[in-house]
Short mmCIF file of C-alpha atoms in Angstrom, two decimals:
data_model
loop_
_atom_site.label_atom_id
_atom_site.label_comp_id
_atom_site.label_asym_id
_atom_site.label_seq_id
_atom_site.Cartn_x
_atom_site.Cartn_y
_atom_site.Cartn_z
CA MET A 178 132.68 -45.91 -22.93
CA THR A 179 129.89 -47.72 -21.51
CA GLU A 180 127.81 -45.15 -20.77
CA GLN A 181 128.19 -43.82 -24.03
CA THR A 182 127.02 -46.18 -25.75
CA GLN A 183 123.56 -46.50 -23.51
CA SER A 184 122.98 -43.30 -24.20
CA ASP A 185 122.93 -43.79 -28.25
CA ASP A 186 121.14 -46.67 -27.64
CA VAL A 187 118.31 -44.56 -25.80
CA LYS A 188 118.11 -42.17 -28.88
CA LYS A 189 117.84 -44.31 -31.77
CA ILE A 190 114.35 -46.00 -29.65
CA PRO A 191 111.75 -44.13 -31.79
CA ALA A 192 109.16 -41.91 -29.54
CA GLN A 193 105.11 -42.62 -29.90
CA SER A 194 104.96 -38.71 -30.59
CA ALA A 195 106.90 -38.90 -33.25
CA ALA A 196 104.10 -38.28 -35.50
CA PRO A 197 102.67 -35.12 -35.00
CA ALA A 198 98.70 -35.86 -33.96
CA GLU A 199 97.76 -32.54 -35.80
CA GLU A 200 98.31 -34.29 -39.62
CA THR A 201 96.39 -37.25 -37.98
CA LEU A 202 92.95 -36.13 -37.41
CA THR A 203 89.81 -35.34 -39.33
CA ASP A 204 88.53 -32.80 -37.24
CA SER A 205 89.95 -29.38 -36.08
CA ARG A 206 90.43 -29.75 -32.13
CA PRO A 207 93.78 -29.70 -30.43
CA ALA A 208 95.71 -32.76 -30.62
CA ALA A 209 96.08 -33.84 -26.80
CA ALA A 210 99.19 -33.63 -24.99
CA PRO A 211 101.17 -37.44 -24.98
CA SER A 212 100.88 -38.83 -21.19
CA GLN A 213 103.26 -40.41 -19.48
CA ASP A 214 101.54 -43.70 -20.12
CA ASP A 215 102.11 -43.48 -23.97
CA VAL A 216 106.06 -42.73 -23.50
CA PRO A 217 108.06 -46.01 -22.86
CA GLU A 218 110.93 -45.74 -20.20
CA PRO A 219 114.56 -46.00 -21.40
CA VAL A 220 116.64 -48.86 -21.49
CA THR A 221 119.05 -49.10 -19.06
CA ALA A 222 122.00 -50.68 -19.15
CA ASP A 223 120.75 -53.77 -18.29
CA ALA A 224 118.59 -54.54 -19.87
CA ALA A 225 120.82 -53.85 -23.27
CA PRO A 226 124.14 -54.80 -22.88
CA ALA A 227 127.21 -53.11 -24.45
CA GLY A 228 127.65 -53.45 -28.28
CA ALA A 229 124.61 -54.99 -28.88
CA GLY A 230 121.47 -53.65 -32.10
CA PRO A 231 119.09 -51.44 -31.23
CA ALA A 232 117.20 -52.77 -28.59
CA GLU A 233 113.69 -54.38 -29.22
CA PRO A 234 110.81 -52.66 -28.74
CA ALA A 235 108.67 -52.85 -25.35
CA GLN A 236 105.82 -55.28 -26.30
CA THR A 237 102.68 -53.19 -25.95
CA PRO A 238 99.47 -53.98 -24.08
CA SER A 239 97.12 -56.16 -25.98
CA ASP A 240 94.76 -53.78 -26.31
CA GLY A 241 96.84 -52.18 -29.17
CA ALA A 242 97.19 -49.06 -27.22
CA ALA A 243 100.47 -48.97 -28.66
CA THR A 244 99.87 -48.30 -32.12
CA GLU A 245 97.90 -45.52 -31.92
CA PRO A 246 99.10 -41.67 -32.12
CA ALA A 247 99.19 -39.97 -28.63
CA GLY A 248 96.06 -37.76 -28.35
CA THR A 249 93.69 -39.27 -31.38
CA PRO A 250 90.20 -39.26 -30.01
CA ALA A 251 88.73 -42.49 -30.12
CA GLU A 252 85.76 -41.51 -32.41
CA THR A 253 88.20 -40.61 -35.21
CA VAL A 254 88.80 -44.20 -36.12
CA GLY A 255 86.74 -46.31 -37.87
CA PRO A 256 85.29 -49.64 -37.52
CA ALA A 257 87.38 -51.28 -40.09
CA ALA A 258 90.86 -49.66 -38.62
CA ALA A 259 89.65 -51.09 -34.74
CA ASP A 260 89.66 -54.42 -36.64
CA ALA A 261 92.89 -54.11 -38.54
CA ALA A 262 94.30 -52.83 -35.53
CA GLU A 263 92.85 -56.08 -33.64
CA LEU A 264 94.06 -58.17 -35.65
CA THR A 265 97.54 -57.46 -36.61
CA GLU A 266 100.31 -58.09 -33.78
CA PRO A 267 102.47 -55.12 -34.02
CA ALA A 268 105.94 -57.15 -32.83
CA GLU A 269 107.75 -54.26 -34.12
CA LEU A 270 107.58 -50.49 -33.69
CA THR A 271 107.42 -49.48 -36.97
CA GLU A 272 109.94 -45.89 -38.37
CA PRO A 273 108.35 -42.65 -37.62
CA ALA A 274 107.66 -42.08 -40.72
CA GLU A 275 105.70 -45.10 -41.61
CA ALA A 276 103.52 -44.90 -38.46
CA ALA A 277 102.72 -41.23 -39.78
CA GLU A 278 101.65 -42.55 -43.24
CA ALA A 279 99.57 -45.24 -41.40
CA VAL A 280 98.04 -43.27 -39.54
CA ALA A 281 97.09 -40.48 -42.05
CA GLU A 282 95.71 -42.71 -43.99
CA PRO A 283 92.24 -42.60 -44.79
CA VAL A 284 89.81 -45.59 -44.52
CA PRO A 285 88.05 -45.78 -47.78
CA ALA A 286 84.33 -45.55 -48.30
CA GLU A 287 83.68 -49.32 -49.43
CA ALA A 288 85.73 -50.54 -46.44
CA THR A 289 83.12 -49.67 -44.05
CA PRO A 290 80.87 -52.20 -42.95
CA ALA A 291 77.20 -52.11 -44.31
CA GLU A 292 75.77 -52.05 -40.50
CA SER A 293 77.72 -48.58 -39.92
CA VAL A 294 75.40 -46.92 -42.17
CA THR A 295 72.00 -48.23 -41.19
CA PRO A 296 72.61 -48.70 -37.41
CA GLY A 297 69.63 -50.46 -35.46
CA PRO A 298 67.73 -48.30 -33.39
CA ARG A 299 66.75 -46.83 -37.06
CA LYS A 300 64.81 -49.83 -37.61
CA ARG A 301 63.36 -49.36 -34.05
CA LEU A 302 62.40 -45.45 -34.63
CA ARG A 303 60.65 -46.88 -37.51
CA ASP A 304 58.71 -49.02 -35.68
CA ARG A 305 57.57 -46.98 -32.98
CA ARG A 306 56.54 -44.86 -35.58
CA GLY A 307 54.06 -47.39 -36.91
CA LEU A 308 52.99 -48.47 -33.82
CA ARG A 309 51.82 -44.53 -32.77
CA ALA A 310 49.96 -44.55 -36.69
CA ALA A 311 48.18 -47.83 -35.43
CA VAL A 312 47.16 -46.36 -31.73
CA ARG A 313 46.03 -42.89 -33.81
CA TRP A 314 43.60 -45.06 -36.29
CA THR A 315 42.44 -46.74 -33.78
CA ALA A 316 41.83 -44.08 -31.27
CA ALA A 317 40.04 -42.00 -34.39
CA VAL A 318 38.09 -44.79 -35.03
CA VAL A 319 36.18 -45.51 -31.47
CA VAL A 320 36.02 -41.77 -31.15
CA PHE A 321 33.87 -41.65 -34.67
CA ALA A 322 31.77 -44.74 -33.45
CA ALA A 323 30.78 -43.35 -30.34
CA LEU A 324 29.78 -40.01 -31.95
CA GLY A 325 28.33 -42.08 -34.60
CA GLY A 326 26.14 -43.89 -31.70
CA ALA A 327 25.46 -40.89 -30.02
CA ALA A 328 24.33 -39.04 -33.03
CA ALA A 329 21.72 -42.28 -33.85
CA TYR A 330 20.47 -42.00 -30.07
CA ALA A 331 19.92 -38.54 -30.14
CA VAL A 332 17.60 -38.89 -33.20
CA THR A 333 15.55 -41.68 -32.06
CA GLN A 334 14.76 -39.72 -28.69
CA PRO A 335 12.68 -36.71 -30.04
CA GLU A 336 9.31 -37.16 -31.70
CA ARG A 337 9.87 -36.54 -35.48
CA THR A 338 8.49 -32.59 -35.42
CA GLU A 339 11.22 -31.91 -33.28
CA ILE A 340 13.55 -32.65 -35.54
CA PRO A 341 14.49 -30.08 -38.43
CA GLY A 342 14.25 -31.30 -41.86
CA LEU A 343 12.59 -34.12 -40.31
CA GLU A 344 9.07 -32.86 -39.41
CA THR A 345 5.95 -34.74 -40.25
CA PRO A 346 3.58 -32.43 -42.48
CA ASP A 347 0.34 -32.00 -40.73
CA ASP A 348 -2.41 -34.16 -42.60
CA GLY A 349 -5.06 -33.55 -40.10
CA ARG A 350 -4.57 -36.69 -38.66
CA TRP A 351 -6.02 -36.29 -34.60
CA THR A 352 -4.05 -37.31 -31.71
CA TYR A 353 -4.79 -40.40 -30.04
CA PRO A 354 -3.72 -41.75 -26.51
CA ALA A 355 -1.92 -45.20 -26.77
CA LEU A 356 -4.11 -47.87 -27.84
CA LYS A 357 -3.48 -50.76 -25.00
CA LEU A 358 -5.64 -54.07 -25.77
CA PRO A 359 -7.19 -55.64 -22.34
CA LYS A 360 -6.15 -58.53 -20.82
CA LEU A 361 -7.48 -61.99 -21.84
CA PRO A 362 -9.03 -64.07 -19.77
CA ALA A 363 -6.57 -67.00 -18.78
CA GLY A 364 -6.37 -69.96 -21.53
CA GLN A 365 -9.41 -67.65 -23.75
CA PRO A 366 -7.87 -67.15 -27.71
CA GLY A 367 -8.22 -64.34 -29.55
CA ALA A 368 -11.17 -63.13 -31.46
CA MET A 369 -9.37 -63.26 -34.57
CA ASP A 370 -7.35 -66.21 -33.41
CA SER A 371 -7.55 -69.97 -35.59
CA ASP A 372 -8.73 -71.73 -32.65
CA ASN A 373 -11.42 -69.43 -32.07
CA PRO A 374 -14.35 -70.14 -34.57
CA ALA A 375 -16.65 -68.58 -33.40
CA GLY A 376 -14.82 -65.13 -33.16
CA ARG A 377 -15.98 -64.37 -29.33
CA HIS A 378 -14.23 -61.46 -27.76
CA TYR A 379 -13.37 -62.68 -24.40
CA ALA A 380 -12.65 -59.26 -23.07
CA ASP A 381 -15.02 -56.92 -21.77
CA LEU A 382 -16.64 -55.38 -25.40
CA ARG A 383 -16.48 -51.42 -23.65
CA THR A 384 -12.57 -51.96 -23.16
CA LEU A 385 -12.10 -52.31 -27.01
CA LEU A 386 -14.02 -48.63 -27.28
CA LEU A 387 -11.44 -46.43 -29.28
CA PRO A 388 -10.57 -43.86 -26.90
CA VAL A 389 -11.49 -40.07 -26.89
CA PRO A 390 -8.63 -38.07 -29.33
CA ALA A 391 -6.75 -35.31 -27.68
CA GLY A 392 -9.25 -31.63 -27.64
CA ALA A 393 -12.13 -33.82 -28.01
CA LYS A 394 -15.42 -33.13 -26.16
CA ARG A 395 -16.96 -36.33 -24.92
CA ASP A 396 -20.44 -36.88 -25.17
CA THR A 397 -22.24 -37.98 -21.63
CA SER A 398 -25.56 -39.16 -23.03
CA PHE A 399 -23.77 -42.12 -24.46
CA PRO A 400 -22.68 -45.03 -21.68
CA ASP A 401 -19.58 -45.06 -22.76
CA ARG A 402 -17.79 -47.72 -19.61
CA GLY A 403 -20.26 -47.13 -17.66
CA GLY A 404 -23.25 -49.49 -19.28
CA TRP A 405 -24.87 -50.62 -22.61
CA LEU A 406 -26.39 -48.73 -25.25
CA PRO A 407 -30.11 -49.34 -25.55
CA THR A 408 -31.07 -51.11 -28.94
CA ALA A 409 -33.90 -47.78 -29.74
CA ASP A 410 -30.91 -45.49 -29.62
CA PHE A 411 -28.64 -47.70 -31.44
CA VAL A 412 -31.23 -47.53 -34.81
CA GLU A 413 -31.75 -44.17 -34.77
CA ILE A 414 -28.67 -43.46 -36.82
CA TYR A 415 -30.58 -45.37 -39.64
CA PRO A 416 -33.73 -43.93 -41.72
CA GLU A 417 -36.83 -43.93 -40.17
CA ASP A 418 -38.62 -46.23 -41.65
CA VAL A 419 -36.53 -48.86 -41.32
CA ARG A 420 -35.64 -48.72 -37.73
CA LYS A 421 -38.05 -51.09 -36.53
CA LYS A 422 -37.08 -53.75 -39.40
CA PHE A 423 -33.28 -53.35 -38.26
CA ARG A 424 -34.23 -53.40 -34.52
CA ALA A 425 -36.31 -56.62 -35.31
CA ALA A 426 -33.31 -58.32 -37.08
CA LEU A 427 -30.71 -57.55 -34.36
CA ASP A 428 -33.02 -59.57 -31.95
CA ASP A 429 -33.51 -62.11 -33.80
CA ASN A 430 -29.74 -62.53 -34.53
CA THR A 431 -28.45 -63.11 -31.30
CA LEU A 432 -28.42 -59.60 -29.65
CA ARG A 433 -26.18 -59.31 -26.99
CA HIS A 434 -25.77 -55.42 -25.81
CA ILE A 435 -23.88 -52.76 -27.36
CA ALA A 436 -21.16 -50.54 -26.51
CA ALA A 437 -21.30 -46.79 -27.45
CA ARG A 438 -19.15 -43.60 -27.10
CA ALA A 439 -19.12 -40.20 -28.65
CA TRP A 440 -17.20 -37.00 -28.74
CA THR A 441 -16.98 -33.73 -31.02
CA MET A 442 -13.88 -32.18 -32.56
CA PRO A 443 -13.21 -28.23 -32.11
CA ASP A 444 -13.68 -27.21 -36.11
CA GLY A 445 -16.92 -29.54 -35.19
CA THR A 446 -16.82 -33.31 -36.75
CA ARG A 447 -18.81 -35.55 -34.27
CA THR A 448 -18.17 -38.94 -34.07
CA GLU A 449 -19.90 -42.22 -32.83
CA ILE A 450 -18.49 -45.43 -32.21
CA TYR A 451 -20.66 -48.65 -31.67
CA LEU A 452 -19.73 -52.08 -30.75
CA VAL A 453 -22.80 -54.39 -31.72
CA GLN A 454 -21.79 -57.87 -30.21
CA PHE A 455 -23.68 -61.14 -31.28
CA ALA A 456 -23.51 -65.06 -29.88
CA THR A 457 -21.00 -65.92 -32.73
CA GLU A 458 -19.77 -64.99 -35.90
CA PRO A 459 -21.89 -65.75 -38.38
CA TYR A 460 -24.98 -63.86 -36.85
CA THR A 461 -22.42 -60.80 -36.87
CA THR A 462 -22.31 -61.54 -41.01
CA ARG A 463 -25.78 -62.17 -41.28
CA VAL A 464 -26.73 -58.67 -39.58
CA ARG A 465 -24.59 -56.56 -41.83
CA ASN A 466 -25.91 -57.77 -44.93
CA GLU A 467 -29.36 -56.95 -43.51
CA LEU A 468 -27.96 -53.57 -42.71
CA ILE A 469 -25.60 -52.95 -45.49
CA VAL A 470 -28.19 -53.80 -48.39
CA PRO A 471 -29.98 -51.24 -48.81
CA ALA A 472 -26.90 -49.01 -47.76
CA ALA A 473 -28.80 -46.10 -45.79
CA PHE A 474 -28.46 -43.12 -43.17
CA ALA A 475 -30.26 -41.40 -41.51
CA GLN A 476 -28.45 -38.09 -42.99
CA ALA A 477 -27.13 -39.59 -46.02
CA ALA A 478 -30.43 -42.11 -48.14
CA HIS A 479 -27.78 -43.00 -50.71
CA PRO A 480 -24.36 -43.28 -49.38
CA GLN A 481 -21.22 -44.30 -51.52
CA THR A 482 -18.66 -46.89 -51.46
CA ASP A 483 -15.21 -44.52 -50.18
CA THR A 484 -12.54 -45.27 -53.21
CA THR A 485 -10.25 -43.94 -51.50
CA TRP A 486 -10.39 -46.61 -48.67
CA SER A 487 -8.21 -48.88 -50.77
CA ASP A 488 -4.71 -47.24 -49.34
CA ASP A 489 -5.13 -48.16 -45.81
CA ASP A 490 -7.03 -51.52 -45.94
CA SER A 491 -3.31 -53.40 -45.22
CA ALA A 492 -3.57 -51.82 -41.55
CA VAL A 493 -6.64 -53.80 -41.11
CA PRO A 494 -5.92 -56.93 -39.24
CA LYS A 495 -6.12 -60.23 -41.30
CA GLY A 496 -9.78 -62.01 -40.61
CA GLU A 497 -11.55 -58.44 -40.28
CA MET A 498 -14.00 -57.11 -43.38
CA VAL A 499 -14.15 -52.82 -43.95
CA SER A 500 -16.78 -51.48 -45.62
CA PRO A 501 -16.15 -47.54 -45.93
CA TYR A 502 -19.06 -45.06 -46.97
CA ASN A 503 -18.80 -41.61 -47.91
CA GLU A 504 -22.02 -39.49 -48.62
CA ALA A 505 -22.04 -38.32 -52.70
CA SER A 506 -22.23 -34.43 -53.09
CA PRO A 507 -24.86 -32.27 -54.08
CA ARG A 508 -24.97 -33.17 -49.92
CA GLY A 509 -26.79 -31.08 -47.43
CA ALA A 510 -25.94 -29.08 -44.46
CA THR A 511 -23.76 -31.89 -43.17
CA HIS A 512 -21.16 -34.06 -44.62
CA LEU A 513 -21.61 -37.50 -43.23
CA ARG A 514 -18.88 -40.68 -43.30
CA ALA A 515 -19.74 -43.96 -42.27
CA ALA A 516 -17.99 -47.32 -41.76
CA TYR A 517 -18.71 -51.20 -41.06
CA ILE A 518 -16.17 -52.97 -39.10
CA THR A 519 -16.85 -57.34 -38.91
CA ALA A 520 -14.61 -58.53 -36.00
CA GLY A 521 -15.75 -61.92 -35.20
CA ASP A 522 -19.08 -61.94 -33.29
CA THR A 523 -19.26 -58.32 -33.42
CA LEU A 524 -20.14 -55.41 -35.75
CA ALA A 525 -18.63 -51.98 -35.13
CA VAL A 526 -20.06 -49.19 -36.96
CA VAL A 527 -17.98 -45.23 -36.75
CA HIS A 528 -20.25 -42.85 -37.74
CA MET A 529 -18.99 -39.43 -38.47
CA GLU A 530 -20.82 -35.80 -39.53
CA LYS A 531 -19.18 -32.56 -39.98
CA ALA A 532 -21.00 -29.08 -41.49
CA GLY A 533 -19.58 -28.65 -44.82
CA THR A 534 -17.10 -30.90 -46.27
CA GLN A 535 -15.40 -33.61 -43.85
CA PRO A 536 -11.87 -34.27 -44.73
CA ALA A 537 -10.98 -38.47 -45.50
CA VAL A 538 -7.54 -38.58 -43.32
CA PRO A 539 -9.33 -38.34 -39.75
CA PHE A 540 -12.07 -40.92 -40.54
CA HIS A 541 -9.97 -43.63 -42.17
CA GLN A 542 -7.39 -42.87 -38.93
CA THR A 543 -10.51 -43.54 -36.78
CA VAL A 544 -11.83 -46.88 -38.46
CA VAL A 545 -8.20 -48.53 -38.86
CA LEU A 546 -7.57 -47.41 -35.00
CA GLN A 547 -10.68 -49.11 -33.96
CA SER A 548 -10.06 -52.02 -36.34
CA GLN A 549 -6.75 -53.09 -34.30
CA LEU A 550 -8.62 -53.12 -31.23
CA LEU A 551 -11.17 -55.05 -32.26
CA GLY A 552 -8.30 -57.86 -33.69
#
């Protein structure tokens, strides 16, 4: 009798594998066989006395493993189901039918927590994408800045005539060497400085002569830097009937010396430059007025004022005065252009002749450069 009772009690204990695993799975993978750990041990005669009612189910572990069907994969159970399993203390095992219904019932979509829909790693992915975009834009700006700086540097290096589209049209200008002013004695002002009312040029006047342009043939009969030009040679550029008068005017107005240079260009244009120095600026002004009135040269008895000069007057240093002349037609075999430059104690004369017609550009260029050396 005792043995029969024990056998009946054992039969009344529901097995944990009573609910088929295939009915509760959401995927098509076969259910795993229940392990020996999931099957409770049979109740012995010592644990259940004879005549007692159905034995109490064995207490499940605290991790809630007894409430899950055997063989159910962990990934098929949502967060809501896991929370429910932790909050509920299964005091007794439910009937097999009720356990199957509880497991088979799907979790409602609205019960899913919000954080399970938008996991954290997605935000971090967007942050990384924004960082990569910022790095790409920064790199692009740096590259374009470097390329722009390199292009600007490349454009400023070569001559304008070497850059396509930026070539300077040939307007007839001559190519002069780079101009360099001589060093003044220590403590001495420039000729046009306000603290030099006499307008004295303290530098050697021969160092202020405009250099010979490229391609020109220098006239070695002129002293250049090797000496001073005699007064008789200078007055030969004027008509013969006034030479004696002009020479006397030079001597009476404290003439100191005359520096001179001359050259001839390949096109036949002959240029002569004279720097006539006096004691102070007032003497220079007086001699200029005597030579200009009346204005006359040996090759042009009646030259006229050059009306095209006004565009170049702004390049002349402040304090200097330029009086340009152009031989009017009808002309003889040669065309004369000449200019007087008053700069402090020095009166400069630029004298240019050419057979046929002489262009104005090289003449204006030569006058401007010589005035800048004197200023």
